[in-house]
Amino acid sequence: METNNKLKILKTGTTTVGIKVKEGVVLAADRRASAGMYVAHKYVRKVLYIAPNIGITTAGSVADLQFIYDLLKNIYHYNLITGMRPITIKALATYLANMLSFSKYLPYIVQILIGGVDEQPRLYNLDYVGDITEEDYTATGSGSVEAIGIIEDEYRPDMTLDEAADLARRAIFSSIKRDPYTGTGVIVSKITKSGHEEKEYYPQRKI
């Protein structure tokens, strides 16, 4: 009698967006968590903060993302507690890329955007094998195809932070309409050197 011992992999999805402009960086993400075709949670937070001026978006395995987020926060705050210079966004992204590359044969299943402002606005896209690219704008997750089309059509290097935030919101709303793994609403965060301002948006209503 044959038995099928293949590991069943549940498809998960999300849509996250990052946009860099002269004033700062916008990070945005939807709020749905999925496990296969099941909506596991309707109000998940996928925009997190390492410091007031540094944020990340999360896509992938929740357990892996929680570990990486805690690790990055610990590294940043260790420097502050010990009196060392606050770590730069580029250094955080490079450290994470090296860690992901080192563990590529037993990978952390994640795709992460790291963005914020230190000496200048920075936005990095990292995947689970340690690839790292610095971007002006990008989208990740199962709804990225829908989102990136909106962004690419309307992005301008000279757009304001408010215009970038509105563009990110509309890009993820387009994914909510077409991608079954993206849903509920959108968190949009505007990050500058002095901190961040966050708003939540939902279809047909605004908070």
Short mmCIF file of C-alpha atoms in Angstrom, two decimals:
data_model
loop_
_atom_site.label_atom_id
_atom_site.label_comp_id
_atom_site.label_asym_id
_atom_site.label_seq_id
_atom_site.Cartn_x
_atom_site.Cartn_y
_atom_site.Cartn_z
CA MET A 1 0.00 0.00 0.00
CA GLU A 2 1.52 3.29 -1.11
CA THR A 3 1.51 6.28 1.13
CA ASN A 4 2.10 9.84 0.05
CA ASN A 5 4.56 11.44 2.44
CA LYS A 6 5.07 14.62 0.44
CA LEU A 7 5.00 17.76 2.52
CA LYS A 8 1.96 19.84 1.73
CA ILE A 9 2.91 23.46 1.21
CA LEU A 10 0.27 26.07 1.91
CA LYS A 11 0.37 29.03 -0.44
CA THR A 12 0.49 32.34 1.37
CA GLY A 13 0.37 35.82 -0.09
CA THR A 14 0.50 39.52 0.50
CA THR A 15 1.32 42.77 -1.22
CA THR A 16 3.92 45.21 0.09
CA VAL A 17 5.14 48.42 -1.52
CA GLY A 18 8.10 50.73 -1.00
CA ILE A 19 8.60 54.14 -2.64
CA LYS A 20 11.58 56.46 -2.14
CA VAL A 21 11.38 60.20 -2.79
CA LYS A 22 13.44 63.22 -1.81
CA GLU A 23 11.49 63.86 1.42
CA GLY A 24 11.59 60.30 2.71
CA VAL A 25 10.30 56.77 2.15
CA VAL A 26 6.80 55.30 2.01
CA LEU A 27 6.22 51.71 3.12
CA ALA A 28 2.81 50.11 2.69
CA ALA A 29 1.22 46.68 2.99
CA ASP A 30 -2.16 45.00 3.03
CA ARG A 31 -3.57 43.41 6.20
CA ARG A 32 -4.67 39.90 5.20
CA ALA A 33 -2.84 36.74 6.32
CA SER A 34 -3.63 33.65 4.29
CA ALA A 35 -2.93 29.93 4.60
CA GLY A 36 -3.81 28.23 1.35
CA MET A 37 -7.27 29.44 0.38
CA TYR A 38 -8.10 30.17 4.02
CA VAL A 39 -8.01 33.71 5.37
CA ALA A 40 -6.07 33.07 8.58
CA HIS A 41 -6.30 36.64 9.89
CA LYS A 42 -7.90 39.82 8.59
CA TYR A 43 -5.87 42.42 10.47
CA VAL A 44 -2.20 41.47 10.43
CA ARG A 45 0.45 44.17 10.74
CA LYS A 46 3.03 43.90 7.96
CA VAL A 47 4.68 47.31 8.41
CA LEU A 48 7.00 47.27 11.45
CA TYR A 49 9.56 49.68 12.88
CA ILE A 50 13.15 49.03 13.93
CA ALA A 51 13.44 52.67 15.00
CA PRO A 52 11.16 55.71 14.46
CA ASN A 53 13.00 56.49 11.20
CA ILE A 54 13.54 52.90 9.96
CA GLY A 55 10.80 50.49 8.94
CA ILE A 56 10.38 47.12 7.25
CA THR A 57 7.61 45.35 5.38
CA THR A 58 7.14 41.62 5.77
CA ALA A 59 6.15 38.85 3.38
CA GLY A 60 6.64 35.12 3.90
CA SER A 61 6.78 32.80 6.91
CA VAL A 62 5.47 34.53 10.03
CA ALA A 63 7.85 32.69 12.38
CA ASP A 64 10.90 33.56 10.25
CA LEU A 65 9.81 37.18 9.95
CA GLN A 66 9.29 37.53 13.70
CA PHE A 67 12.79 36.19 14.36
CA ILE A 68 14.43 38.49 11.79
CA TYR A 69 12.51 41.54 12.99
CA ASP A 70 13.53 40.95 16.62
CA LEU A 71 17.14 40.38 15.54
CA LEU A 72 17.33 43.64 13.57
CA LYS A 73 15.79 45.59 16.46
CA ASN A 74 18.27 44.06 18.91
CA ILE A 75 21.25 44.94 16.71
CA TYR A 76 20.09 48.53 16.32
CA HIS A 77 19.32 49.10 20.00
CA TYR A 78 22.47 47.33 21.19
CA ASN A 79 24.47 50.06 19.47
CA LEU A 80 22.41 52.72 21.21
CA ILE A 81 22.71 51.10 24.66
CA THR A 82 26.46 50.61 24.36
CA GLY A 83 26.97 54.18 23.23
CA MET A 84 28.00 53.27 19.72
CA ARG A 85 26.82 55.24 16.69
CA PRO A 86 23.31 54.21 15.56
CA ILE A 87 23.62 51.64 12.79
CA THR A 88 22.80 52.83 9.28
CA ILE A 89 19.98 51.49 7.13
CA LYS A 90 22.52 50.26 4.57
CA ALA A 91 24.43 48.38 7.28
CA LEU A 92 21.23 46.73 8.58
CA ALA A 93 20.25 45.66 5.07
CA THR A 94 23.75 44.33 4.34
CA TYR A 95 23.86 42.38 7.62
CA LEU A 96 20.50 40.78 6.84
CA ALA A 97 21.52 39.97 3.25
CA ASN A 98 24.65 38.21 4.51
CA MET A 99 22.63 36.24 7.06
CA LEU A 100 20.06 35.15 4.46
CA SER A 101 22.80 34.19 1.98
CA PHE A 102 24.61 32.14 4.63
CA SER A 103 21.44 30.17 5.39
CA LYS A 104 20.28 29.78 1.77
CA TYR A 105 20.41 25.94 1.92
CA LEU A 106 18.04 25.98 4.90
CA PRO A 107 16.44 29.32 4.14
CA TYR A 108 14.33 31.78 6.03
CA ILE A 109 11.24 32.03 3.81
CA VAL A 110 10.96 35.80 3.66
CA GLN A 111 10.94 38.79 1.37
CA ILE A 112 11.63 42.04 3.16
CA LEU A 113 11.73 45.72 2.33
CA ILE A 114 13.89 47.89 4.60
CA GLY A 115 13.39 51.63 4.24
CA GLY A 116 13.87 54.86 6.09
CA VAL A 117 15.99 57.97 6.38
CA ASP A 118 19.37 58.43 8.06
CA GLU A 119 21.73 60.66 6.07
CA GLN A 120 19.40 60.25 3.09
CA PRO A 121 16.32 58.23 2.12
CA ARG A 122 17.09 54.53 1.63
CA LEU A 123 15.01 51.62 0.30
CA TYR A 124 16.30 48.03 0.02
CA ASN A 125 14.62 44.89 -1.27
CA LEU A 126 15.88 41.52 0.08
CA ASP A 127 14.79 38.01 -0.81
CA TYR A 128 15.19 34.70 1.02
CA VAL A 129 18.56 33.76 -0.53
CA GLY A 130 20.19 37.08 0.32
CA ASP A 131 19.80 39.04 -2.90
CA ILE A 132 19.79 42.76 -2.09
CA THR A 133 18.96 45.70 -4.34
CA GLU A 134 18.53 49.39 -3.60
CA GLU A 135 15.35 50.68 -5.21
CA ASP A 136 13.47 53.89 -5.95
CA TYR A 137 10.25 51.90 -5.85
CA THR A 138 9.31 48.24 -5.62
CA ALA A 139 6.51 45.82 -4.78
CA THR A 140 6.68 42.31 -3.32
CA GLY A 141 4.32 39.42 -2.69
CA SER A 142 1.57 37.65 -4.61
CA GLY A 143 -0.10 40.95 -5.55
CA SER A 144 3.07 42.66 -6.73
CA VAL A 145 2.22 42.29 -10.43
CA GLU A 146 -0.90 44.41 -10.05
CA ALA A 147 0.78 46.92 -7.72
CA ILE A 148 3.97 47.54 -9.70
CA GLY A 149 1.98 48.41 -12.83
CA ILE A 150 0.26 51.26 -11.02
CA ILE A 151 3.50 52.52 -9.48
CA GLU A 152 5.58 52.34 -12.66
CA ASP A 153 2.98 54.28 -14.61
CA GLU A 154 2.80 57.17 -12.12
CA TYR A 155 6.10 57.34 -10.19
CA ARG A 156 8.17 60.52 -10.51
CA PRO A 157 11.47 61.19 -8.71
CA ASP A 158 10.25 64.68 -7.79
CA MET A 159 6.90 63.62 -6.29
CA THR A 160 6.11 64.67 -2.73
CA LEU A 161 5.92 62.26 0.21
CA ASP A 162 2.13 62.71 0.32
CA GLU A 163 1.87 61.89 -3.40
CA ALA A 164 4.02 58.79 -2.88
CA ALA A 165 1.81 57.68 0.03
CA ASP A 166 -1.33 58.06 -2.10
CA LEU A 167 0.32 56.13 -4.93
CA ALA A 168 1.26 53.28 -2.57
CA ARG A 169 -2.30 53.15 -1.23
CA ARG A 170 -3.81 52.95 -4.72
CA ALA A 171 -1.27 50.33 -5.83
CA ILE A 172 -2.23 47.97 -3.00
CA PHE A 173 -5.94 48.65 -3.51
CA SER A 174 -5.47 47.46 -7.11
CA SER A 175 -3.96 44.22 -5.73
CA ILE A 176 -6.87 43.78 -3.31
CA LYS A 177 -9.23 43.83 -6.30
CA ARG A 178 -7.38 41.14 -8.28
CA ASP A 179 -5.22 39.05 -5.91
CA PRO A 180 -7.16 36.66 -3.62
CA TYR A 181 -4.29 36.55 -1.09
CA THR A 182 -4.25 40.35 -0.60
CA GLY A 183 -7.05 41.97 1.31
CA THR A 184 -8.91 43.77 4.12
CA GLY A 185 -7.12 47.12 3.98
CA VAL A 186 -3.83 48.95 3.73
CA ILE A 187 -1.33 50.39 6.21
CA VAL A 188 0.64 53.29 4.69
CA SER A 189 3.62 54.75 6.54
CA LYS A 190 5.47 57.95 5.63
CA ILE A 191 9.01 57.82 7.09
CA THR A 192 11.32 60.81 7.47
CA LYS A 193 14.48 61.43 9.47
CA SER A 194 12.42 62.67 12.43
CA GLY A 195 10.07 59.67 12.57
CA HIS A 196 7.05 58.15 10.87
CA GLU A 197 3.37 58.90 10.31
CA GLU A 198 1.03 56.00 9.67
CA LYS A 199 -2.53 55.73 8.36
CA GLU A 200 -4.85 52.82 7.65
CA TYR A 201 -7.21 52.69 4.67
CA TYR A 202 -10.06 50.31 3.91
CA PRO A 203 -12.30 49.96 0.87
CA GLN A 204 -15.25 52.34 1.14
CA ARG A 205 -14.01 53.86 4.39
CA LYS A 206 -10.96 55.75 5.60
CA ILE A 207 -9.39 55.83 9.08
#
